[in-house]
Amino acid sequence: MSTHRPRFRLRLLGALVAAPALLADPSPARGLEKLTVEKLSEPGLSGTSPTRLAWHRDGRRLTYLRARGTERDLYAFDTGKGEEALLVRGSDLGLPGGTDRLHPLNFATWMPDGRRLLVPTGDDIYLVDAEAGTTRPLVKTEAKEELATASPDGKRVAFVRHSDLYVVDVKSGKETRLTTTGSETLLNGRLDWVYEEELGNRSGQAFVWAPDSRAIAYLQLDQSGVDTFPIIDFLPVRNEVEWQRYPKAGTANSVVRLGVVGIDKKGAAGPERVVSVGAPDDYIAPQIGWTPKSREVVFQQLNRAQNELRLRLLPVPKKPGEPLGEPRTVITEQSDTFVNLLLPPRFYKKGKRFLWLSERDGFAHVQDCNLAGRCRVVTRGPWMVDARVSFSAAGRGQALAFDERAGFVYFTATRKDPRERHVYRVRLDGTGFSRVTTEDGTHRLFLSPDGRHYAHIWSNAESPPQLRVSSRDGTKRWTLEDGADAPLLGFERGTLEWVELMAKDGSTLYASLLKPADFDPEKRYPVIVSVYGGPHAQTVTNSWRHVSPFRHLLASRGFLVWQLDNRGSAGRGKAFESGIYRRLGQLELEDQLTGVEHLRSLPYVDPSRIGITGGSYGGYMTLVAMTGAPGVFRSGVAGAPVTDWKHYDTIYTERYMGTPEDNPEGYEAGSPLAKAADLEGELLIIHGTSDDNVHLANTVAFAAELIKADRPHRLIVHPRQKHGFRTTADRIARDRATLE
């Protein structure tokens, strides 16, 4: 057991700057204002580029939201006229508020008629006439209506209320209840917590309309066997408790079944037809769909170990009363470690072929397949199509788009550089391969329905996001947003250096070092290692979001800020990612220590003053580093950390670790909780009491072990805050505590 220093007052990251001479010159460098903790929480600091990009069904207009203070206004850019026009001013609609973070128009989607917007807000559903600027309540009750989705023909809107599916006739306002079995434990068309978090892109939707608008396919989740845990609100005199169903690693999940319910021409509901399609503990990916002729439901089925995925088709008879057919498997994907859930198949209009994404050769690539499962490769090489289903996918544009008329597949990939994302296109036979985007950095694609135009958002580490629209042949280009008004550009920012290192197995590790604006190579600086490290994420990217305002603030306070993507992180192919299988925390720490060795070799780094900080998986890595490599880090700040994988959820944890029963050595080796007595250095843990993702129990258990081992530490809990702090006051308090 390591010895520990005498007790002292913990100043954490601030303690790294022991000598005042190491602080940046108090006068603003280059005449720019210095960032403050308060400034970090001001809305729009990094820029307010348009959001919710969507092509209008006319294929000519790109619609998007522009921020105006706390309001959102809907605009359209007309490619025929080359002009932008205001369609709807959000403040004129009289819509009730949505959440505490999003304006109601952020949820708006176009109805199929291209004239009205469907706006679910305030737990009700509204229709907004974009031409007249008028608002009409479509469903307004005391209950909560959620996940509103229009039918393809625009005649009806489906939604979930009290765990059951309903439809409402758009013209008459008449409601029809489609399912009747919903309850607190039986969910129809609505995901449970772990499905939504780990498989559903953080969307709770679990239903989809058939293309002919005559049926809805949905998932039914029975969560009665899932353990419950208390989320406590400590502020009322009589504490309030919300019970959350949360399956921890190795325990029971919801039992999922696949359902179909028909709707006749008059709007009457057919019988509920629900079938089990695999083992009771199999997963069905929420991204269910239909073949183009509405004859079969398309779904992806994962075994619980998540090392086998099957693409399957479920026949749906034309007559609503007939039972569903037997599902058949079209494609099977298998792995010695785990199978990543990629985007669902993209069917041709005639429905006889589809585009499929597979990692069979070690990298995600496009294949052209028929219904017998025979596929031909469209893209290949030691790079990947960025097509993973993730919670951030909704904001990433189109990873894969198909201009069927021209015969081109468009996709976003890492071919040029794993730290960048570019848009490419290729014909189905592999010819005509070309890169569409040119500027170094990160690009997101939005292809118009007719394939004649595309929009893309571009940024790099030095340039805020820019929105551009181009014709397919490149003869016409427009810049709709140049990012020049991002307030962050007016503040002192650090300068970035890209670094490449070699892991012990020979893999290339990408990293970056942020230096103060007035960096002096003759001085010696303290370093903050900013870490995430999780197998589902990539942080070292040539994008505007790579260097957060908080990291620029650290640089302005005289710190070097280091980031490194260790083995196991995303974006580098299956082999790079799979090394962490069944041993989370081990290779990641090895690679982070390789980064520290590099830092110590630099003449301007003070090796005695290296700190580490991160949140969520980064909080876990902070504890792994300070217990697994005692003495390396002077101090650390861990936000909402997992402290033992037995405390985390089934889907995420078992994908990488298996269950505690079949991998006890891996769980023990990757547990900071088991090594709490080895902690050295100053530690601050910050956690929200209402965190329903990483439960506060993680931190409480770790604190108990630290107390038992007589290890000094500091703990700050934020009442009512979840995994991400939502209030300005809490964010300011968190950042200030990290710095002090």
XYZ file of C-alpha atoms in Angstrom:
740
model
C 0.000 0.000 0.000
C 1.280 3.448 -0.909
C 1.904 6.025 1.754
C 0.060 9.309 1.640
C 0.940 12.869 2.443
C -0.190 14.663 5.611
C -3.589 16.305 5.512
C -3.766 19.706 3.862
C -6.307 22.094 2.447
C -7.249 20.872 -1.014
C -7.042 23.419 -3.785
C -7.094 20.808 -6.555
C -6.310 22.159 -10.006
C -5.486 25.560 -8.591
C -2.838 23.905 -6.427
C -0.911 23.013 -9.560
C 0.016 26.665 -10.054
C 2.145 27.082 -6.973
C 4.274 29.912 -8.294
C 2.517 33.152 -9.271
C 5.101 33.640 -12.016
C 3.516 30.755 -13.909
C 0.196 32.489 -14.294
C -0.414 34.239 -17.578
C 0.216 37.963 -17.681
C -2.874 39.622 -16.142
C -3.041 42.050 -19.044
C -5.063 40.543 -21.908
C -2.804 38.961 -24.541
C -3.218 40.408 -28.015
C -5.705 42.905 -26.637
C -8.383 40.251 -26.137
C -10.565 39.864 -23.065
C -9.894 36.881 -20.833
C -12.567 34.261 -20.312
C -14.232 33.906 -16.919
C -16.243 31.089 -15.382
C -19.358 33.254 -15.656
C -18.753 33.837 -19.376
C -18.633 30.085 -20.009
C -22.303 29.748 -19.120
C -23.526 32.529 -21.388
C -25.619 31.103 -24.240
C -24.057 31.079 -27.666
C -20.467 31.618 -26.527
C -19.116 29.180 -29.115
C -21.454 30.468 -31.808
C -25.070 29.999 -32.818
C -24.979 28.358 -36.210
C -28.322 27.222 -37.676
C -29.779 24.021 -36.261
C -32.408 21.427 -37.227
C -31.403 21.424 -40.894
C -33.965 19.713 -43.118
C -34.665 19.788 -46.816
C -38.226 20.699 -47.723
C -40.073 18.052 -49.695
C -39.877 20.325 -52.759
C -36.138 19.533 -52.861
C -35.390 23.196 -53.458
C -35.509 24.773 -50.023
C -33.317 24.052 -47.033
C -35.033 24.926 -43.763
C -33.312 25.574 -40.435
C -33.630 27.386 -37.119
C -31.742 30.539 -36.229
C -31.315 31.633 -32.624
C -32.489 35.060 -31.498
C -31.759 35.293 -27.794
C -33.816 32.517 -26.229
C -36.145 32.368 -29.229
C -35.827 30.255 -32.385
C -37.032 31.379 -35.800
C -37.551 29.142 -38.828
C -35.818 30.157 -42.055
C -35.598 28.691 -45.537
C -32.902 29.081 -48.169
C -34.230 28.823 -51.722
C -31.616 27.321 -54.062
C -33.566 28.516 -57.100
C -33.512 32.139 -56.013
C -30.327 31.994 -53.964
C -32.135 33.796 -51.155
C -32.901 33.265 -47.479
C -36.365 34.044 -46.111
C -37.971 34.030 -42.672
C -40.800 31.479 -42.565
C -41.938 31.511 -38.940
C -40.992 33.788 -36.065
C -41.051 31.628 -32.956
C -42.212 34.402 -30.624
C -45.322 34.968 -32.734
C -46.694 31.459 -32.298
C -47.769 31.565 -28.661
C -46.513 28.040 -28.065
C -45.933 26.875 -24.490
C -42.370 26.138 -23.397
C -40.830 22.751 -24.028
C -37.961 21.732 -21.744
C -35.719 24.009 -19.731
C -33.082 23.747 -22.451
C -34.888 23.740 -25.794
C -37.258 26.160 -27.455
C -40.473 24.541 -28.783
C -39.489 25.057 -32.417
C -36.426 22.869 -31.827
C -38.841 19.928 -31.910
C -40.670 21.001 -35.062
C -40.830 18.666 -38.085
C -42.451 19.198 -41.448
C -45.768 17.555 -42.161
C -45.828 15.673 -45.486
C -47.810 18.487 -47.126
C -44.771 20.749 -46.748
C -46.950 23.577 -45.478
C -47.498 22.754 -41.819
C -45.158 21.984 -38.964
C -45.779 19.378 -36.302
C -44.676 20.821 -32.957
C -44.830 18.676 -29.803
C -44.313 20.968 -26.816
C -45.536 21.366 -23.252
C -46.601 17.681 -23.306
C -49.159 18.493 -26.019
C -49.117 18.510 -29.833
C -49.609 21.530 -32.101
C -49.789 22.229 -35.810
C -48.232 25.412 -37.140
C -49.174 26.725 -40.574
C -45.837 28.014 -41.887
C -47.510 30.115 -44.573
C -50.141 31.764 -42.391
C -48.094 31.714 -39.169
C -51.053 30.343 -37.216
C -51.073 27.716 -34.465
C -53.646 24.991 -33.861
C -53.690 22.569 -30.918
C -53.964 19.059 -32.312
C -53.885 17.156 -28.995
C -54.163 19.073 -25.738
C -54.985 17.169 -22.550
C -53.948 16.935 -18.918
C -51.928 13.822 -19.752
C -48.497 13.743 -21.373
C -48.436 13.128 -25.113
C -44.984 12.313 -26.469
C -43.070 11.174 -29.543
C -45.557 12.647 -32.025
C -44.925 11.420 -35.586
C -46.956 12.092 -38.729
C -48.032 9.298 -41.058
C -46.418 9.340 -44.530
C -49.701 10.470 -46.107
C -50.065 13.252 -43.517
C -53.586 12.260 -42.498
C -52.765 11.126 -38.977
C -50.282 11.687 -36.185
C -49.209 8.870 -33.869
C -48.087 9.463 -30.293
C -47.644 7.708 -26.952
C -49.766 8.412 -23.882
C -49.545 6.416 -20.644
C -47.406 3.747 -22.387
C -49.943 3.148 -25.167
C -49.977 4.131 -28.828
C -52.635 6.515 -30.154
C -53.346 8.216 -33.462
C -55.198 11.441 -34.060
C -56.896 12.384 -37.322
C -55.349 15.669 -38.474
C -58.526 16.920 -40.143
C -61.151 16.008 -37.531
C -59.050 15.786 -34.374
C -60.564 12.377 -33.573
C -58.337 10.149 -31.435
C -58.005 6.385 -31.755
C -56.283 4.221 -29.192
C -54.197 1.553 -30.924
C -52.876 -0.458 -27.980
C -54.559 -1.177 -24.664
C -52.003 -3.088 -22.595
C -49.757 -0.185 -21.584
C -48.887 0.341 -17.931
C -46.063 1.529 -15.718
C -44.223 -1.699 -16.452
C -45.439 -2.544 -19.984
C -44.370 0.033 -22.561
C -45.854 0.129 -26.060
C -43.951 2.267 -28.569
C -41.825 3.782 -25.799
C -38.321 2.733 -24.744
C -37.252 2.086 -21.180
C -34.324 4.027 -19.718
C -31.469 1.723 -20.714
C -32.731 1.184 -24.282
C -33.130 4.925 -24.771
C -29.694 5.708 -23.340
C -27.633 2.967 -24.971
C -29.420 1.940 -28.183
C -31.946 4.657 -29.026
C -29.874 7.794 -29.740
C -31.394 9.169 -26.526
C -34.780 9.189 -28.199
C -37.507 7.237 -26.468
C -39.357 6.470 -29.704
C -39.973 2.797 -30.425
C -42.514 2.850 -33.280
C -42.540 3.578 -37.014
C -45.264 4.096 -39.605
C -45.559 1.783 -42.588
C -44.894 3.600 -45.902
C -48.559 3.117 -46.916
C -49.762 4.682 -43.609
C -51.921 1.609 -42.911
C -49.968 0.158 -39.968
C -47.466 0.933 -37.242
C -44.678 -1.377 -36.104
C -43.549 -0.943 -32.514
C -41.548 -2.435 -29.690
C -43.224 -3.620 -26.525
C -40.981 -3.641 -23.438
C -41.964 -5.458 -20.259
C -39.813 -3.928 -17.522
C -41.547 -5.583 -14.569
C -38.469 -7.694 -13.835
C -36.011 -4.774 -13.851
C -34.632 -3.677 -10.477
C -35.656 -0.251 -9.150
C -33.392 2.333 -7.547
C -34.258 5.567 -5.727
C -33.484 8.998 -7.149
C -33.898 11.257 -4.121
C -34.775 14.927 -4.027
C -33.266 16.006 -0.685
C -34.510 19.609 -0.761
C -38.133 19.280 0.420
C -38.585 18.858 4.164
C -40.143 15.492 3.357
C -37.673 14.069 0.847
C -39.250 12.991 -2.410
C -38.253 9.756 -4.126
C -38.507 8.841 -7.800
C -38.053 5.126 -8.407
C -36.053 4.365 -11.538
C -35.967 0.993 -13.255
C -32.280 0.556 -13.939
C -30.772 -2.815 -14.920
C -27.247 -3.104 -13.544
C -24.666 -5.353 -15.172
C -25.622 -9.002 -14.877
C -29.242 -8.356 -13.817
C -32.568 -8.667 -15.659
C -33.413 -6.406 -18.602
C -36.809 -5.594 -20.006
C -38.243 -8.377 -22.151
C -38.776 -6.945 -25.635
C -41.274 -8.057 -28.273
C -42.140 -6.777 -31.730
C -45.667 -5.577 -32.456
C -47.748 -4.431 -35.423
C -51.130 -2.729 -35.309
C -53.163 -1.883 -38.396
C -55.303 1.185 -39.152
C -58.089 0.994 -41.738
C -59.198 3.741 -44.109
C -61.710 5.047 -41.579
C -59.093 5.231 -38.841
C -60.247 2.201 -36.862
C -57.554 0.181 -35.139
C -56.894 -3.427 -35.987
C -55.904 -6.024 -33.381
C -52.602 -5.779 -31.552
C -50.288 -8.423 -32.960
C -47.204 -8.921 -30.790
C -44.582 -11.636 -31.230
C -41.396 -12.758 -29.535
C -38.630 -13.075 -32.114
C -35.712 -14.503 -30.163
C -34.398 -15.423 -26.746
C -36.025 -13.574 -23.832
C -32.834 -11.599 -23.157
C -32.149 -10.634 -26.801
C -32.230 -6.974 -27.780
C -34.151 -5.506 -30.710
C -32.563 -2.298 -31.939
C -35.061 0.599 -31.726
C -34.267 1.625 -35.325
C -37.004 -0.603 -36.762
C -38.369 0.030 -40.254
C -40.404 -1.346 -43.148
C -39.683 -2.574 -46.634
C -40.915 -0.008 -49.201
C -44.133 -1.885 -50.039
C -45.176 -2.156 -46.356
C -45.135 -5.948 -46.490
C -42.376 -6.648 -43.963
C -41.009 -5.086 -40.795
C -37.221 -4.691 -40.840
C -35.375 -5.065 -37.552
C -31.946 -5.796 -36.111
C -31.678 -8.357 -33.322
C -28.716 -8.535 -30.922
C -27.972 -11.338 -28.526
C -27.338 -10.250 -24.947
C -23.580 -10.720 -25.285
C -23.767 -8.333 -28.271
C -21.361 -10.404 -30.352
C -23.993 -11.422 -32.918
C -26.389 -9.169 -34.832
C -29.014 -10.396 -37.265
C -30.867 -8.305 -39.823
C -34.339 -9.826 -40.010
C -37.630 -9.379 -41.892
C -41.023 -10.024 -40.271
C -43.851 -10.667 -42.809
C -47.024 -8.665 -42.192
C -50.192 -10.038 -43.880
C -52.439 -7.588 -45.681
C -55.475 -8.461 -43.568
C -55.179 -6.901 -40.081
C -56.693 -9.940 -38.370
C -54.186 -12.450 -39.703
C -51.238 -13.412 -37.491
C -47.771 -12.161 -38.246
C -45.469 -14.467 -40.180
C -42.220 -16.094 -39.090
C -39.235 -13.728 -39.237
C -36.356 -14.684 -41.490
C -32.726 -13.686 -41.193
C -31.148 -11.888 -44.144
C -27.671 -11.052 -42.812
C -25.731 -12.107 -39.727
C -22.813 -10.113 -38.299
C -20.549 -11.769 -35.723
C -17.477 -10.783 -33.728
C -15.017 -12.321 -31.292
C -15.549 -9.231 -29.123
C -18.659 -7.124 -29.752
C -20.715 -5.939 -32.710
C -21.259 -2.205 -33.006
C -24.788 -1.131 -33.867
C -24.519 0.731 -37.170
C -27.195 2.552 -39.142
C -30.215 0.498 -40.279
C -30.474 -0.660 -43.917
C -31.291 1.882 -46.606
C -33.705 0.293 -49.108
C -33.953 1.140 -52.792
C -37.349 2.468 -53.834
C -38.392 -0.855 -55.392
C -37.449 -2.683 -52.214
C -35.449 -5.524 -53.786
C -32.034 -4.267 -52.700
C -30.637 -2.201 -49.861
C -27.455 -0.560 -48.637
C -25.932 -2.172 -45.571
C -23.058 -1.173 -43.296
C -20.692 -3.810 -41.996
C -17.427 -3.987 -40.030
C -16.527 -7.460 -41.308
C -13.153 -6.306 -42.643
C -12.391 -4.332 -39.474
C -13.774 -0.978 -40.662
C -17.353 0.159 -41.251
C -18.054 0.072 -44.984
C -20.983 0.223 -47.390
C -22.318 -2.916 -49.043
C -25.015 -3.325 -51.697
C -27.194 -6.313 -50.753
C -30.232 -8.220 -51.990
C -32.981 -9.823 -49.923
C -31.182 -13.158 -50.013
C -28.301 -11.589 -48.090
C -25.824 -11.629 -50.969
C -23.762 -8.445 -50.873
C -21.130 -6.712 -52.951
C -18.662 -4.276 -51.455
C -19.117 -0.614 -52.376
C -16.394 0.960 -50.223
C -13.250 -0.610 -48.786
C -9.961 0.335 -47.160
C -8.288 1.001 -43.783
C -10.716 3.788 -42.942
C -14.333 3.861 -41.815
C -17.678 5.235 -42.878
C -18.861 7.186 -39.835
C -22.096 5.287 -39.488
C -22.401 4.196 -35.872
C -25.694 4.610 -34.075
C -24.931 6.930 -31.187
C -26.665 9.466 -28.965
C -25.155 12.283 -31.037
C -26.258 10.965 -34.415
C -29.237 13.295 -34.732
C -26.936 16.293 -34.900
C -24.319 14.803 -37.179
C -26.102 15.061 -40.478
C -26.328 12.101 -42.844
C -23.602 9.503 -42.477
C -25.099 7.762 -45.520
C -27.314 9.148 -48.280
C -28.352 7.625 -51.602
C -29.041 9.591 -54.772
C -30.759 6.700 -56.498
C -31.535 8.635 -59.667
C -27.897 9.566 -60.272
C -26.613 6.286 -58.857
C -24.319 7.800 -56.243
C -23.903 6.899 -52.590
C -22.818 9.819 -50.402
C -21.172 9.108 -47.074
C -19.086 10.674 -44.312
C -15.775 8.948 -43.649
C -12.299 9.111 -42.104
C -10.369 8.288 -45.307
C -8.281 11.481 -45.324
C -7.493 11.535 -41.603
C -9.119 9.749 -38.639
C -9.327 13.099 -36.849
C -11.439 14.570 -39.648
C -14.733 13.776 -41.331
C -15.190 14.393 -45.036
C -18.040 13.761 -47.439
C -17.341 11.342 -50.278
C -19.383 9.842 -53.053
C -19.113 6.667 -55.143
C -21.179 4.672 -57.597
C -22.553 1.330 -56.529
C -19.950 -0.503 -58.599
C -17.150 1.334 -56.775
C -16.318 3.689 -59.655
C -16.456 7.474 -59.532
C -15.006 7.629 -56.018
C -14.312 11.236 -55.059
C -14.119 13.545 -52.078
C -16.855 16.157 -52.137
C -15.575 18.444 -49.362
C -12.163 20.096 -49.477
C -11.369 22.150 -46.375
C -9.429 20.370 -43.626
C -11.683 19.678 -40.662
C -15.037 18.094 -39.932
C -17.972 18.091 -42.344
C -21.582 17.010 -41.966
C -23.779 16.217 -44.965
C -27.434 17.034 -45.700
C -28.410 15.807 -49.193
C -31.595 17.138 -50.798
C -34.348 14.587 -51.621
C -33.754 14.929 -55.361
C -29.964 14.803 -55.013
C -29.487 18.084 -56.872
C -28.108 20.028 -53.906
C -26.460 19.338 -50.612
C -25.817 21.360 -47.500
C -22.882 20.782 -45.260
C -21.678 22.172 -41.959
C -17.927 22.555 -41.670
C -15.612 23.509 -38.836
C -12.084 22.922 -37.660
C -10.250 23.565 -34.405
C -9.734 27.229 -35.298
C -12.954 27.973 -37.204
C -16.505 27.974 -35.823
C -19.116 26.001 -37.781
C -19.989 27.327 -41.228
C -23.117 26.364 -43.153
C -22.810 26.049 -46.914
C -25.091 24.923 -49.720
C -23.867 23.646 -53.065
C -25.307 22.238 -56.262
C -24.404 18.643 -57.017
C -22.000 19.635 -59.787
C -20.422 22.379 -57.693
C -21.278 25.187 -60.103
C -23.335 27.009 -57.467
C -22.203 27.601 -53.880
C -23.637 29.698 -51.102
C -22.411 30.405 -47.564
C -25.363 30.826 -45.212
C -23.341 31.119 -42.013
C -19.634 31.927 -41.789
C -19.245 31.600 -38.005
C -17.534 34.990 -37.743
C -19.883 36.239 -35.013
C -19.025 33.495 -32.488
C -18.398 35.458 -29.261
C -15.565 33.099 -28.296
C -13.458 34.575 -31.102
C -13.336 37.837 -29.162
C -11.674 36.248 -26.125
C -8.134 35.157 -25.494
C -7.742 31.567 -26.627
C -4.929 29.071 -26.443
C -2.902 27.848 -29.410
C -3.262 24.214 -30.446
C -0.569 21.719 -31.395
C -1.383 18.281 -32.837
C 0.708 15.382 -31.520
C 1.142 11.755 -32.642
C 2.561 9.093 -30.315
C 2.990 5.327 -30.464
C 1.215 2.928 -28.113
C 3.034 -0.115 -26.758
C 1.458 -2.316 -29.441
C 2.620 0.041 -32.214
C -0.719 1.776 -32.730
C -0.699 5.496 -33.478
C -2.215 7.603 -30.736
C -3.572 11.029 -31.625
C -3.325 13.832 -29.092
C -3.323 17.613 -28.831
C -1.646 20.171 -26.590
C -3.264 23.536 -25.941
C -0.837 26.266 -24.915
C -1.488 29.687 -23.382
C -1.721 32.544 -25.844
C 1.478 34.048 -24.403
C 3.308 30.721 -24.221
C 7.008 31.055 -23.418
C 9.095 27.918 -24.124
C 11.647 29.091 -21.554
C 9.128 28.711 -18.732
C 7.847 25.513 -17.102
C 4.097 25.017 -17.063
C 1.645 22.853 -15.138
C -0.438 20.499 -17.295
C -4.067 19.416 -17.144
C -4.809 16.064 -18.789
C -8.397 16.386 -20.020
C -9.636 12.853 -20.513
C -12.691 10.962 -21.679
C -11.332 7.668 -22.976
C -14.572 5.743 -23.462
C -14.884 3.101 -26.205
C -17.859 4.814 -27.814
C -16.321 8.280 -28.233
C -13.575 10.207 -30.008
C -12.404 13.532 -28.586
C -9.269 14.433 -30.584
C -10.900 15.744 -33.743
C -10.148 18.646 -36.015
C -13.407 20.366 -35.189
C -14.537 23.485 -33.373
C -15.838 21.447 -30.440
C -12.417 19.835 -29.861
C -11.272 22.715 -27.666
C -14.072 23.716 -25.326
C -14.311 27.225 -23.864
C -13.376 25.752 -20.475
C -10.093 24.456 -21.893
C -9.361 27.883 -23.355
C -10.063 29.291 -19.889
C -7.532 26.854 -18.406
C -4.940 27.963 -20.966
C -5.583 31.602 -20.104
C -4.878 30.751 -16.449
C -1.400 29.465 -17.340
C -2.050 25.755 -17.889
C -1.137 23.475 -20.754
C -4.136 21.297 -21.638
C -3.502 17.795 -23.003
C -5.982 15.472 -24.706
C -5.282 11.967 -26.016
C -7.540 9.338 -27.555
C -6.417 6.017 -26.105
C -6.977 2.591 -27.591
C -10.604 1.671 -27.264
C -11.870 5.039 -28.465
C -14.029 5.296 -31.577
C -13.163 6.396 -35.101
C -10.151 4.146 -35.676
C -11.610 0.812 -36.718
C -12.631 -2.339 -34.900
C -9.167 -3.609 -33.892
C -8.195 -0.313 -32.270
C -11.476 -0.247 -30.383
C -11.670 -3.903 -29.360
C -8.441 -4.030 -27.361
C -10.324 -2.944 -24.248
C -12.716 -5.910 -24.457
C -13.316 -7.422 -20.997
C -10.708 -5.152 -19.400
C -12.000 -1.592 -19.252
C -9.614 0.876 -17.639
C -6.401 -1.069 -18.340
C -5.269 -0.241 -21.901
C -6.806 3.211 -21.552
C -4.586 3.989 -18.557
C -1.534 2.514 -20.287
C -2.025 4.889 -23.226
C -2.753 7.895 -21.051
C 0.506 7.229 -19.194
C 2.294 7.091 -22.554
C 0.960 10.599 -23.044
C 2.273 11.644 -19.638
C 5.716 10.266 -20.518
C 5.710 12.480 -23.606
C 4.670 15.499 -21.549
C 7.481 14.905 -19.068
C 9.991 14.888 -21.915
C 9.060 18.438 -22.905
C 11.415 21.088 -21.470
C 8.575 23.506 -20.758
C 6.500 21.010 -18.697
C 6.845 20.820 -14.922
C 6.554 17.031 -14.322
C 5.697 17.536 -10.649
C 2.511 19.442 -11.500
C 0.358 17.305 -13.776
C -3.360 17.078 -13.038
C -6.193 15.132 -14.634
C -9.897 15.802 -15.064
C -12.898 14.376 -16.867
C -16.601 13.672 -16.557
C -18.662 10.478 -16.879
C -16.263 7.946 -18.463
C -13.657 10.689 -18.063
C -14.503 10.793 -14.362
C -13.969 7.039 -14.239
C -10.620 7.462 -16.019
C -9.605 10.176 -13.546
C -10.118 7.742 -10.667
C -8.442 4.905 -12.592
C -5.401 7.129 -13.119
C -5.142 8.357 -9.549
C -5.538 4.880 -8.044
C -3.816 2.835 -10.747
C -0.830 5.147 -11.177
C -0.388 6.707 -7.733
C 2.024 9.611 -7.601
C 1.806 10.454 -11.309
C -0.937 13.042 -10.977
C -0.703 15.874 -8.464
C -4.473 16.382 -8.418
C -7.669 15.363 -10.144
C -11.290 16.354 -10.586
C -13.738 13.553 -11.388
C -17.250 14.400 -12.538
C -20.032 11.813 -12.090
C -17.631 8.833 -12.241
C -18.406 5.157 -12.531
C -16.438 3.663 -9.646
C -17.161 -0.022 -10.297
C -18.741 -1.487 -13.434
C -21.108 -3.575 -11.310
C -22.853 -0.258 -10.621
C -23.474 0.582 -14.308
C -26.125 -0.529 -16.779
C -26.388 -3.828 -18.633
C -26.285 -2.817 -22.297
C -23.216 -0.585 -22.125
C -21.233 -2.514 -19.543
C -21.825 -6.021 -20.850
C -20.982 -5.006 -24.424
C -17.416 -4.341 -23.322
C -17.047 -6.365 -20.100
C -19.455 -9.291 -20.173
C -21.262 -9.922 -16.899
C -19.699 -9.774 -13.429
C -20.265 -13.511 -13.126
C -18.332 -14.492 -16.268
C -15.564 -11.858 -15.995
C -14.837 -11.291 -12.282
C -11.128 -10.650 -12.911
C -11.873 -7.930 -15.465
C -14.361 -6.201 -13.175
C -11.890 -6.287 -10.285
C -8.961 -5.017 -12.382
C -11.038 -2.148 -13.815
C -12.538 -1.018 -10.505
C -11.261 2.206 -8.883
C -13.431 1.210 -5.922
C -11.222 -1.820 -5.304
C -8.104 0.382 -5.363
C -9.356 3.376 -3.393
C -6.705 2.824 -0.719
C -3.997 3.411 -3.344
C -5.167 6.953 -4.087
C -2.477 9.618 -4.038
C -2.890 13.301 -4.786
C -5.620 15.815 -4.227
C -9.028 14.646 -5.398
C -12.320 16.411 -5.930
C -15.423 14.473 -6.961
C -18.462 16.373 -8.269
C -21.801 14.599 -8.704
C -25.471 15.512 -9.109
C -27.864 13.941 -6.616
C -30.469 13.272 -9.338
C -28.074 11.628 -11.783
C -30.090 8.818 -13.391
C -27.224 7.732 -15.662
C -24.300 7.247 -13.271
C -26.006 6.912 -9.916
C -24.703 8.867 -6.946
C -24.170 5.472 -5.289
C -20.952 5.194 -7.324
C -19.451 8.235 -5.620
C -20.844 7.380 -2.179
C -19.312 3.894 -2.336
C -15.947 5.340 -3.391
C -16.031 7.973 -0.651
C -16.721 5.229 1.906
C -13.617 3.345 0.793
C -11.505 6.520 0.891
C -12.667 7.215 4.442
C -11.936 3.636 5.454
C -8.400 3.969 4.030
C -7.885 7.436 5.581
C -7.390 9.032 2.177
C -8.195 12.781 2.083
C -10.564 13.930 -0.620
C -13.197 16.522 -1.328
C -16.767 15.875 -2.452
C -19.316 18.336 -3.846
C -22.872 17.223 -4.598
C -25.293 19.323 -6.629
C -28.935 18.920 -5.551
C -31.418 17.988 -8.294
C -28.762 17.920 -11.017
C -28.629 15.035 -13.463
C -25.687 13.676 -15.447
C -25.311 16.982 -17.271
C -25.861 20.082 -15.129
C -28.735 22.115 -16.513
C -28.817 25.308 -14.484
C -26.406 28.185 -14.986
C -25.713 28.481 -11.259
C -24.718 24.821 -10.994
C -22.457 24.972 -14.042
C -20.706 28.064 -12.696
C -20.292 26.486 -9.260
C -18.901 23.291 -10.809
C -16.361 25.116 -12.979
C -15.330 27.438 -10.182
C -14.763 24.502 -7.818
C -12.622 22.796 -10.454
C -10.411 25.847 -10.763
C -10.097 26.821 -7.118
